[in-house]
mmCIF file of C-alpha atoms and ligand atoms in Angstrom:
data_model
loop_
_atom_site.group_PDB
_atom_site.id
_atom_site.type_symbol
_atom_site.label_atom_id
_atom_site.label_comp_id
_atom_site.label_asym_id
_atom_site.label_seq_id
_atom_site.Cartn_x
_atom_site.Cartn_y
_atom_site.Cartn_z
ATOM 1 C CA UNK K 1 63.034 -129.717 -102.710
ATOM 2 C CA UNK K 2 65.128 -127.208 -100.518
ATOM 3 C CA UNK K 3 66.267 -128.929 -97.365
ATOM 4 C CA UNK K 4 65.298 -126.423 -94.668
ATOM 5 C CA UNK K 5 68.438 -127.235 -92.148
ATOM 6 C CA UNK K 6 70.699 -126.009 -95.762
ATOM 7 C CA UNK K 7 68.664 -122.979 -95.494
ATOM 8 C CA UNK K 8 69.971 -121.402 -92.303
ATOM 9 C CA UNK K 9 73.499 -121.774 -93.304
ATOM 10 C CA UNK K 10 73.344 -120.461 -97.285
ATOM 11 C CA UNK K 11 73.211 -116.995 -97.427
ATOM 12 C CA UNK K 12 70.915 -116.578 -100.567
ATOM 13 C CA UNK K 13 68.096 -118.377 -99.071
ATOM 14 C CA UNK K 14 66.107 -117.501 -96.032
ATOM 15 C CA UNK K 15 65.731 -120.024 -93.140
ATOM 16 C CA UNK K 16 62.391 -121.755 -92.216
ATOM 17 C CA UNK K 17 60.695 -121.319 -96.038
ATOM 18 C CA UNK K 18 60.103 -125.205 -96.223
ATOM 19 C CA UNK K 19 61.467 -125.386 -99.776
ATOM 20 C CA UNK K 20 58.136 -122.796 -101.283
ATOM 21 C CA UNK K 21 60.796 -119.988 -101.215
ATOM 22 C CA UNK K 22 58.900 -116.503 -102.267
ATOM 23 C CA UNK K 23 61.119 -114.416 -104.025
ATOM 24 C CA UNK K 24 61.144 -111.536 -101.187
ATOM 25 C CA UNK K 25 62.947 -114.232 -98.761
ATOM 26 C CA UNK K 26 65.662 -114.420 -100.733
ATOM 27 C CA UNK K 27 69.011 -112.138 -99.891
ATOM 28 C CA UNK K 28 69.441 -111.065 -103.163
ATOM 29 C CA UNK K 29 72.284 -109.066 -102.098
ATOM 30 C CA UNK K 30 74.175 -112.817 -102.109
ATOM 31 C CA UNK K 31 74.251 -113.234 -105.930
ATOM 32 C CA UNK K 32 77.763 -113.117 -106.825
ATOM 33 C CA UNK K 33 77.848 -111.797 -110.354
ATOM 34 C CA UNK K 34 81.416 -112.437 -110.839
ATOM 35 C CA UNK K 35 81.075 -115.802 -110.537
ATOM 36 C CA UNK K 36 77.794 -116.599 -111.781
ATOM 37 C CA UNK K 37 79.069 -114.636 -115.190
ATOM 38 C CA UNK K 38 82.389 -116.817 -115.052
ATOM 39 C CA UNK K 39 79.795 -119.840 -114.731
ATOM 40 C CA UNK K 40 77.515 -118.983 -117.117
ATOM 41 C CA UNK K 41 79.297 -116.677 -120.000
ATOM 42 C CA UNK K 42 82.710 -116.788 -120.245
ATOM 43 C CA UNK K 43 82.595 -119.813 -122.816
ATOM 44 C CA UNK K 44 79.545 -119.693 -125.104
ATOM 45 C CA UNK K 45 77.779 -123.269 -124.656
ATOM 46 C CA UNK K 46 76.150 -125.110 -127.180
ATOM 47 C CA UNK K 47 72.774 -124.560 -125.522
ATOM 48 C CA UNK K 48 73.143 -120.560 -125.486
ATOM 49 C CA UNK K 49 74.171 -120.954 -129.190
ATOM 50 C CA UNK K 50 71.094 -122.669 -130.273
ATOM 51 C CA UNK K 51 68.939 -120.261 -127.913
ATOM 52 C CA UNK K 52 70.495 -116.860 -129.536
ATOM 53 C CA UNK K 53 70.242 -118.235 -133.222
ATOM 54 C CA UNK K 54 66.485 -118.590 -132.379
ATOM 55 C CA UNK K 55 66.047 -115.399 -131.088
ATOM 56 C CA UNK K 56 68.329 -113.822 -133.680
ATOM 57 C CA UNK K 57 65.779 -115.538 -136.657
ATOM 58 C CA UNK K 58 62.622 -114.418 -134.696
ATOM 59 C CA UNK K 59 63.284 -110.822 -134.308
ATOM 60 C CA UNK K 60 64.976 -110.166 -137.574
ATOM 61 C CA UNK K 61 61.900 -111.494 -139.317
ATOM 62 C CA UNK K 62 59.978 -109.622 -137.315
ATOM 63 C CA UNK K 63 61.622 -106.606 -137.357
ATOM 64 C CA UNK K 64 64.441 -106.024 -140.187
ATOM 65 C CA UNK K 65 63.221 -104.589 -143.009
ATOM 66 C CA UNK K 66 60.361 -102.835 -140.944
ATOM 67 C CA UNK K 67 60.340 -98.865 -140.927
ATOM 68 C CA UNK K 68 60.338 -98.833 -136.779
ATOM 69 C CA UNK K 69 59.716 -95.364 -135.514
ATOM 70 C CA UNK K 70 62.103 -93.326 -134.110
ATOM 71 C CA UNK K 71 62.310 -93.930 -130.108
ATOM 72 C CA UNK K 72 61.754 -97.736 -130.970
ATOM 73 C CA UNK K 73 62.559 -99.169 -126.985
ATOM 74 C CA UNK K 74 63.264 -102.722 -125.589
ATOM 75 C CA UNK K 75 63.465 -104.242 -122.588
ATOM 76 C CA UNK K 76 65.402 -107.316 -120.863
ATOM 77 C CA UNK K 77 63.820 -108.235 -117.453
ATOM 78 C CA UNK K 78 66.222 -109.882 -114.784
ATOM 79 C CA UNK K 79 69.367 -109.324 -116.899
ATOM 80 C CA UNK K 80 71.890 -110.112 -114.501
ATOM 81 C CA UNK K 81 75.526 -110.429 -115.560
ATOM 82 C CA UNK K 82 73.976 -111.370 -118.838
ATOM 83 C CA UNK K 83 73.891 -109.448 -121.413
ATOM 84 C CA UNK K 84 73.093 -111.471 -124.748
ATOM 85 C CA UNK K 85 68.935 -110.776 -124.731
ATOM 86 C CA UNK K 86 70.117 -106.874 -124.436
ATOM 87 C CA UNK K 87 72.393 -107.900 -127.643
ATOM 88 C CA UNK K 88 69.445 -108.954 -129.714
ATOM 89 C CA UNK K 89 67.580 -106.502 -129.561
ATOM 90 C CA UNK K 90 70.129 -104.061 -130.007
ATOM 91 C CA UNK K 91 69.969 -103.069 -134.425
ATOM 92 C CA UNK K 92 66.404 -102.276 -133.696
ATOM 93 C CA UNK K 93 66.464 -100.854 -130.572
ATOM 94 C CA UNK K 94 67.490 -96.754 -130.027
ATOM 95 C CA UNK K 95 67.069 -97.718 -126.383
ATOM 96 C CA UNK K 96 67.061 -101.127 -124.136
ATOM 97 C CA UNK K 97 66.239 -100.837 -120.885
ATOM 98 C CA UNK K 98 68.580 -103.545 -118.281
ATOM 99 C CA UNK K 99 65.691 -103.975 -115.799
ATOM 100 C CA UNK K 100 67.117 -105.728 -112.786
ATOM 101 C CA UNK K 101 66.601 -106.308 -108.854
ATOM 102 C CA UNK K 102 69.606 -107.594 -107.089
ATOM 103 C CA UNK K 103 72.582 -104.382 -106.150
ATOM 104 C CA UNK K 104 75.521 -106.707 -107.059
ATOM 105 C CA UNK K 105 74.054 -107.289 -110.738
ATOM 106 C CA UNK K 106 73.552 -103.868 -110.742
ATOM 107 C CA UNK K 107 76.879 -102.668 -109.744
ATOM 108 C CA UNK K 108 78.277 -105.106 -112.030
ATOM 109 C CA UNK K 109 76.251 -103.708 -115.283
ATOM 110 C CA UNK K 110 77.250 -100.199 -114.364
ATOM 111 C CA UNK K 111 80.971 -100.867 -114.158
ATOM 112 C CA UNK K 112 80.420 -102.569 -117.180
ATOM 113 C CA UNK K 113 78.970 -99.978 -118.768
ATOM 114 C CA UNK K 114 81.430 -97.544 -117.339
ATOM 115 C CA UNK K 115 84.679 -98.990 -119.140
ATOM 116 C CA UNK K 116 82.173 -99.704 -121.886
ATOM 117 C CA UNK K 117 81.879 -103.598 -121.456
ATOM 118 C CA UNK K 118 85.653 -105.056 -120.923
ATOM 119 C CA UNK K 119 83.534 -108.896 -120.768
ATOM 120 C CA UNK K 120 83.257 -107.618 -124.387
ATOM 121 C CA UNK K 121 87.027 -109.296 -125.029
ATOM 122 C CA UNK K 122 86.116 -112.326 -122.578
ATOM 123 C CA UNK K 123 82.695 -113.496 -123.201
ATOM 124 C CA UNK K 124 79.866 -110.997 -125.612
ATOM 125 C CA UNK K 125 82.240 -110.750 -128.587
ATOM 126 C CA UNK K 126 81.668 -115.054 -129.088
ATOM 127 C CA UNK K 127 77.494 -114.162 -128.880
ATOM 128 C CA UNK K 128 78.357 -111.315 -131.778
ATOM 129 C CA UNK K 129 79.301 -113.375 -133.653
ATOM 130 C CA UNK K 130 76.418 -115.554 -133.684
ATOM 131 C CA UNK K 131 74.398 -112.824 -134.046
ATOM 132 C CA UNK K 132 75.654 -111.288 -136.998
ATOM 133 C CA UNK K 133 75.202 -114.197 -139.322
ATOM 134 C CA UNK K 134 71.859 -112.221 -139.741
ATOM 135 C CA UNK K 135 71.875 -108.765 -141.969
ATOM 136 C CA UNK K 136 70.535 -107.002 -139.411
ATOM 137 C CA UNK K 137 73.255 -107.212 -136.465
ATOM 138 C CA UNK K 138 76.027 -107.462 -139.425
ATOM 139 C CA UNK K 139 75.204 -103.796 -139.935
ATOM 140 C CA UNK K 140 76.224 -102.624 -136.885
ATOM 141 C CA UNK K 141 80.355 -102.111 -137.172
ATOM 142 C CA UNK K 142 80.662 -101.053 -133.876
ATOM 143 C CA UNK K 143 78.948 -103.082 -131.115
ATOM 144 C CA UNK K 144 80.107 -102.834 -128.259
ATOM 145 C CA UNK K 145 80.190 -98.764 -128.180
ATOM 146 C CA UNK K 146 76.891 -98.674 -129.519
ATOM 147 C CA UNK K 147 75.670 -101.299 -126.414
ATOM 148 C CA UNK K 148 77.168 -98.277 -124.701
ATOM 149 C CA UNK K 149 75.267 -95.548 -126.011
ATOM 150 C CA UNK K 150 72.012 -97.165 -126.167
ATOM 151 C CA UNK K 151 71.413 -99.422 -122.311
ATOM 152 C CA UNK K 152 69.854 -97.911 -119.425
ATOM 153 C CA UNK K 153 70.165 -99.369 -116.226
ATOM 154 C CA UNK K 154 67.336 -99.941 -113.337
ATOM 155 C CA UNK K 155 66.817 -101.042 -110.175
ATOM 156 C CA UNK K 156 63.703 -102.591 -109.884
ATOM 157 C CA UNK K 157 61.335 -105.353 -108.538
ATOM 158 C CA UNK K 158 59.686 -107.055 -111.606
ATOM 159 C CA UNK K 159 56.607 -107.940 -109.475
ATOM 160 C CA UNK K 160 56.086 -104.052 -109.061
ATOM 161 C CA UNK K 161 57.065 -103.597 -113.197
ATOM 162 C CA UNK K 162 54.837 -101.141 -114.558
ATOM 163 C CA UNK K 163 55.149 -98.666 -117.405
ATOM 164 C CA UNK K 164 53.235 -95.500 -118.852
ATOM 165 C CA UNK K 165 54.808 -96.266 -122.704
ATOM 166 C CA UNK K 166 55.241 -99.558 -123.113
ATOM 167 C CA UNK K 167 58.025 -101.493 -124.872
ATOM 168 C CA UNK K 168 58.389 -102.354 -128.315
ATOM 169 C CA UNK K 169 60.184 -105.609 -128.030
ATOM 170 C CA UNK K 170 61.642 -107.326 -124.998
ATOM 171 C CA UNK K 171 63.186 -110.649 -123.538
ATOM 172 C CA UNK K 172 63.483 -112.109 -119.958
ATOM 173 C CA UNK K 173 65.964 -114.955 -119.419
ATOM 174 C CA UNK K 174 66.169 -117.341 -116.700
ATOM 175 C CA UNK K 175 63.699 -115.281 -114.283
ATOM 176 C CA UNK K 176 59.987 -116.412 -113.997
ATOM 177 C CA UNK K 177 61.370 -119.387 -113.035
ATOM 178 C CA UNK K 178 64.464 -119.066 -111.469
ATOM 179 C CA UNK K 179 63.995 -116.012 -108.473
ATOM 180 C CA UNK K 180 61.218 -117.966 -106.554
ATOM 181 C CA UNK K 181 59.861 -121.577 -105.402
ATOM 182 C CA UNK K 182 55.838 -119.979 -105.887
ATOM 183 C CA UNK K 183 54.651 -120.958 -109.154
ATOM 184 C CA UNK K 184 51.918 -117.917 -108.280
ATOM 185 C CA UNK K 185 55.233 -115.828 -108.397
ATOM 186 C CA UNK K 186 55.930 -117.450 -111.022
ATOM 187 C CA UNK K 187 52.942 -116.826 -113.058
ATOM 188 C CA UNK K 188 52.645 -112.644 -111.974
ATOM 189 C CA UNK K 189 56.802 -112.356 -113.395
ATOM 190 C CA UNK K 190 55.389 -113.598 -116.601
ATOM 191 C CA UNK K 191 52.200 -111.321 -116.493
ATOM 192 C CA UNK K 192 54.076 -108.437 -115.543
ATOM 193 C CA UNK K 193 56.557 -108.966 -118.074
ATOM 194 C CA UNK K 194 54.097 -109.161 -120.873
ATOM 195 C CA UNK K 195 52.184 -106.536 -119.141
ATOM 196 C CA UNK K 196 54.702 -104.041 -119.801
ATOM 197 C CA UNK K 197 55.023 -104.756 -124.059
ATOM 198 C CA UNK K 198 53.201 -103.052 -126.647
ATOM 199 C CA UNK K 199 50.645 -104.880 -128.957
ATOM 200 C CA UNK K 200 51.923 -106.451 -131.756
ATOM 201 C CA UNK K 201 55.963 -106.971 -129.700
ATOM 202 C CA UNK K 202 57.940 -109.157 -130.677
ATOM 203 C CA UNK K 203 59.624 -110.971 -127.186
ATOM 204 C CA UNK K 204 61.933 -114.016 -126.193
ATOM 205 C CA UNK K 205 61.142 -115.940 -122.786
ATOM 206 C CA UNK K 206 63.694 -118.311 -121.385
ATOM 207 C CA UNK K 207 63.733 -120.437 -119.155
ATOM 208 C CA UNK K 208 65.320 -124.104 -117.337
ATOM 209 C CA UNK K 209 62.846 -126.777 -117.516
ATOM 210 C CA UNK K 210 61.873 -128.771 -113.874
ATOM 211 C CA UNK K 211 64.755 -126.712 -111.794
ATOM 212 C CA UNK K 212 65.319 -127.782 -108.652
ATOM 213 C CA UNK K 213 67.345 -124.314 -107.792
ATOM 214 C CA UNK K 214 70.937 -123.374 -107.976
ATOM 215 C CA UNK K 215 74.149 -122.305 -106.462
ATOM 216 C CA UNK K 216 76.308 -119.290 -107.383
ATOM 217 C CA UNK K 217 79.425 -119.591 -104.804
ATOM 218 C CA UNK K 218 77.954 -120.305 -101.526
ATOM 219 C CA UNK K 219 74.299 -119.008 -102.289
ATOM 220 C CA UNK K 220 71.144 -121.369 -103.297
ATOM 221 C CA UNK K 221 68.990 -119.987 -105.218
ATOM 222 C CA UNK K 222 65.002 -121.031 -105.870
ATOM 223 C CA UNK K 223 63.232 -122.175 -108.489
ATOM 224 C CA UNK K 224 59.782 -123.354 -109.468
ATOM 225 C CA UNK K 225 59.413 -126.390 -110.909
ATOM 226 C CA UNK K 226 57.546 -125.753 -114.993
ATOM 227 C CA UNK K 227 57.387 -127.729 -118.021
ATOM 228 C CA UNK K 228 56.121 -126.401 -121.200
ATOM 229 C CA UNK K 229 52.303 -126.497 -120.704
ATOM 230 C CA UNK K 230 53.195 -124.175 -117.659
ATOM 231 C CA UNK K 231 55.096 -121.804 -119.732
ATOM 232 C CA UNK K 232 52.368 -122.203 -122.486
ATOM 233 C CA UNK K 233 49.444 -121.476 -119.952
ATOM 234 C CA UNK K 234 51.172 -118.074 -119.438
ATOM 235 C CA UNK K 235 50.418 -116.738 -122.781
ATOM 236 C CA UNK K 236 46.482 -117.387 -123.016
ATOM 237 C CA UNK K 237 44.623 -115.014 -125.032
ATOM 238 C CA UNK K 238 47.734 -112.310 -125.021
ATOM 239 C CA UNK K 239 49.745 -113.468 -128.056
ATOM 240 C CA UNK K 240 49.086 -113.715 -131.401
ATOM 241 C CA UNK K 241 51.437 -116.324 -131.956
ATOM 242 C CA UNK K 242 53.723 -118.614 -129.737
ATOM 243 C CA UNK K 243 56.370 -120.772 -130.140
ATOM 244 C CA UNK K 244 58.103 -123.020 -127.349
ATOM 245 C CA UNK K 245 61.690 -124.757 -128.258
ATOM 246 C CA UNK K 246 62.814 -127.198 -125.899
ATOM 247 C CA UNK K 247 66.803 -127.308 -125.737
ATOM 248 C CA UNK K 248 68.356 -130.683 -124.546
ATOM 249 C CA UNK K 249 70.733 -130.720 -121.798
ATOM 250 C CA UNK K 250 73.492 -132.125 -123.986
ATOM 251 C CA UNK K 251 76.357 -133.331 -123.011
ATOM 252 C CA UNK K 252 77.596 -130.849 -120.867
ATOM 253 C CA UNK K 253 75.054 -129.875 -118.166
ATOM 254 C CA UNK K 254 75.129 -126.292 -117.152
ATOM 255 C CA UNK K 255 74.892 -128.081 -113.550
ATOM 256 C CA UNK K 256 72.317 -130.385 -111.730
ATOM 257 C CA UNK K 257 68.917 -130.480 -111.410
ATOM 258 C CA UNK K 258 67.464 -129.332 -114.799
ATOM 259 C CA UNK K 259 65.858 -131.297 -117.914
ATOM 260 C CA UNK K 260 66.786 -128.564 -120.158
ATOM 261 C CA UNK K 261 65.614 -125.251 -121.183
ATOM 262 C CA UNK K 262 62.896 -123.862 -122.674
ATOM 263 C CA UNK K 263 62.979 -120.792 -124.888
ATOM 264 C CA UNK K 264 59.328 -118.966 -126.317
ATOM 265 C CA UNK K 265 59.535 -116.945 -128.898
ATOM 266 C CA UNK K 266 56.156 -114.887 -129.264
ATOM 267 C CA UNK K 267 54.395 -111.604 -130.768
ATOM 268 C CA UNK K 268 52.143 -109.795 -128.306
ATOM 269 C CA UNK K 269 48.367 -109.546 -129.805
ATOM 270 C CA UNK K 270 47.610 -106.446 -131.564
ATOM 271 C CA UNK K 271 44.244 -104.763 -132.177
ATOM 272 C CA UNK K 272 43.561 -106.132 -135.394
ATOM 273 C CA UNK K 273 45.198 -110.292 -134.754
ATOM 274 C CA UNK K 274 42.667 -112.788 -133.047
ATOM 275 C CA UNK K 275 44.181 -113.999 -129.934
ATOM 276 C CA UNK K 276 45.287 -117.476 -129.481
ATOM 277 C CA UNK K 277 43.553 -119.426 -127.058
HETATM 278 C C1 SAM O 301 68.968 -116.874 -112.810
HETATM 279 S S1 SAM O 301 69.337 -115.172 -112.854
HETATM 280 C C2 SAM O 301 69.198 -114.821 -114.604
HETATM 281 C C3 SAM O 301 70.117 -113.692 -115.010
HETATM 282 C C4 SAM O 301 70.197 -113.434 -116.522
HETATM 283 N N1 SAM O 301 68.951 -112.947 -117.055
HETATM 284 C C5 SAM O 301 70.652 -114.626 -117.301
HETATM 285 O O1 SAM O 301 70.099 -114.869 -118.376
HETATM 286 O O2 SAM O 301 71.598 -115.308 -116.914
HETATM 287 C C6 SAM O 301 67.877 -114.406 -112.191
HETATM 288 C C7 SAM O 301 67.952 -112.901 -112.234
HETATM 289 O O3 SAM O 301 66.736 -112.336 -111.743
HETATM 290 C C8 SAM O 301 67.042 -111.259 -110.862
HETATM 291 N N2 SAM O 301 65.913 -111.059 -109.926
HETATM 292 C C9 SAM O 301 65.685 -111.674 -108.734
HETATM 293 N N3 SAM O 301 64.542 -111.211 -108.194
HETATM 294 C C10 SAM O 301 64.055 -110.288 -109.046
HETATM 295 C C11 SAM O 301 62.919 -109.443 -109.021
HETATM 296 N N4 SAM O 301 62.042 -109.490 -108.009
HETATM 297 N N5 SAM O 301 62.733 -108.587 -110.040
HETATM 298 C C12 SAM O 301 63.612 -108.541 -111.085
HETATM 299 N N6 SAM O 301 64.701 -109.326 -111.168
HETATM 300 C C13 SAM O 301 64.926 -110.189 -110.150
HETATM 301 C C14 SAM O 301 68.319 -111.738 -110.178
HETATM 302 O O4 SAM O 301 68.996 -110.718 -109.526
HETATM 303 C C15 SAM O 301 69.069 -112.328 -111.356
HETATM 304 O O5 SAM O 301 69.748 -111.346 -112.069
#
C-alpha cells in the first residue's frame, strides 16, 4: 500500500490516489532511464538469465526451422531501457517494433539507437551470449548492427494499442503489472497486448509476482498486486497453449517488496487449435 502523505512529495506518483494509482496519474516523465538501466541491466542477474533461456527455448522451437514470410514483425510492449525481449525476437524478426509511453525511455532508445547501442559493451552483449547457445541467434554474426537496422521506435499509450496488421510474435516485460495500482488496468494492458498478435504468435509475458511498487531515483512507481491465477485468468480462451514459470527471488533481491517473477510463455490460438479454457 502507497502511503498517500509519500505521494505529494515523489515525483512519479500523483498526490491524493489512496494507494489505487491508475496509470494516467503517474508523471511518467519522472522515470529515470539512466538509472533504472544501471539498476536493472548493467550486470545480468541470475533471475534475467533463467527468464531469457526460457524465452530463448520457446521461440526457437517455435520458430527456427519455420519458413516465416518475408515482413515477419514483432513487438515488445513497455520496453523501457530494456532491451533483451527486443533481442529475442530478433533472428526471426525483419522488424521489432520498441512500443513505449514514457519521453525519457524514449529519448534514451533513440540515442541508443543513434550510436547504434553503446550499452551493447556495458550490459546486452552478457544477454547475447545467453542467447546464442541456441542455433538460431548463433547465426547472427553481427548483433548489435543488425538490432540497428531492424527496431522501430514509438511513442505510445498501450491502453490505446491498436493495429491494422498484427504482429507475428511479441513480448511485454514488467508492464501489466508494474505502470498501475488498477488490476482493471491491469487486465486491459494484457488484452491489448494480446489484442494486437496474430493467431497462432508465439509471445513472452513477464512479470514481478505480489509488487508492492518501486523506486527509480526519487520516483515511486505502482504496481498491482497478481499471482499466477491472475496472470493465468488473462489468457482464457485466446491461447492455444500457456505456460507460467515462477522465478524465485534468490539470493539477491532485485529490491523489496516482490515474491518473485513470473514469466508466460504462450502461442496465440489460431483458426484451426481449440482454445484453452
Ligand atoms: C517497470 S518498467 C519495465 C521496462 C522494461 N520493459 C523492462 O523489462 O525493464 C514499465 C515500463 O512501462 C512503460 N509504461 C508506463 N505506462 C505505459 C503505458 N500506458 N503504455 C505503454 N508503456 C507504459 C514505462 O515507461 C516503463 O518503460
Amino acid at each position: 500500500m502507497v502511503d498517500p502523505q509519500m505521494c505529494d512529495i515523489i515525483p512519479g506518483m500523483a498526490p491524493g490516489s489512496g494507494g489505487k494509482v491508475h496509470n494516467d496519474e503517474v508523471d511518467w516523465g519522472h522515470f529515470d532511464a539512466d538509472e533504472y538501466y544501471r539498476h536493472n541491466y548493467l550486470k545480468l542477474r541470475a533471475d534475467d538469465e533463467e527468464i531469457l533461456g526460457f524465452v530463448r527455448d520457446h521461440f526457437a522451437s517455435l520458430l527456427d526451422g519455420r519458413d516465416l514470410p518475408a515482413g515477419y514483425r514483432g513487438i515488445d510492449v513497455g520496453t523501457g531501457p530494456n532491451l533483451y525481449p527486443a533481442l529475442s525476437m530478433l533472428p526471426f524478426c525483419d522488424n521489432v517494433t520498441l512500443f513505449e509511453h514514457a519521453e525519457p525511455n524514449i529519448s534514451w532508445l533513440q540515442d541508443q539507437k543513434r550510436n547504434t547501442w553503446p550499452s551493447w559493451s556495458t550490459a546486452w552483449h552478457q544477454f547475447w551470449d545467453v542467447l546464442r547457445a541456441q542455433q538460431a541467434y548463433a547465426r547472427i554474426t553481427d548483433p548489435r548492427s543488425v538490432l540497428a537496422k531492424r527496431v522501430e521506435i514509438h511513442q505510445g499509450n498501450v491502453y490505446e494499442l491498436k493495429t491494422l496488421a498484427p504482429f507475428n510474435v511479441g513480448t511485454m516485460f514488467f508492464v501489466a503489472e508494474s505502470i498501475t495500482g488498477q488490476e482493471s488496468e491491469f487486465r486491459s494492458a494484457m488484452d491489448h497486448f494480446l489484442d494486437v498478435l496474430a493467431p497462432g504468435a508465439p509471445f513472452a509475458i513477464a512479470l514481478m509476482e505480489h509488487s508492492t511498487g518501486y523506486h527509480v531515483a526519487d520516483s515511486h512507481f505502482p504496481a498491482t498486486d497478481i499471482d499466477e491465477g491472475a496472470v493465468s485468468s488473462c489468457f482464457r480462451n485466446r491461447v492455444s497453449s500457456i505456460s507460467i514459470k515462477h522465478i524465485d527471488v534468490g539470493a539477491r533481491p532485485l529490491r523489496d517488496g516482490y515474491t518473485g517473477m513470473l514469466i508466460a510463455l504462450g502461442q496465440m490460438r489460431d483458426g484451426e487449435d481449440r482454445a484453452l479454457t
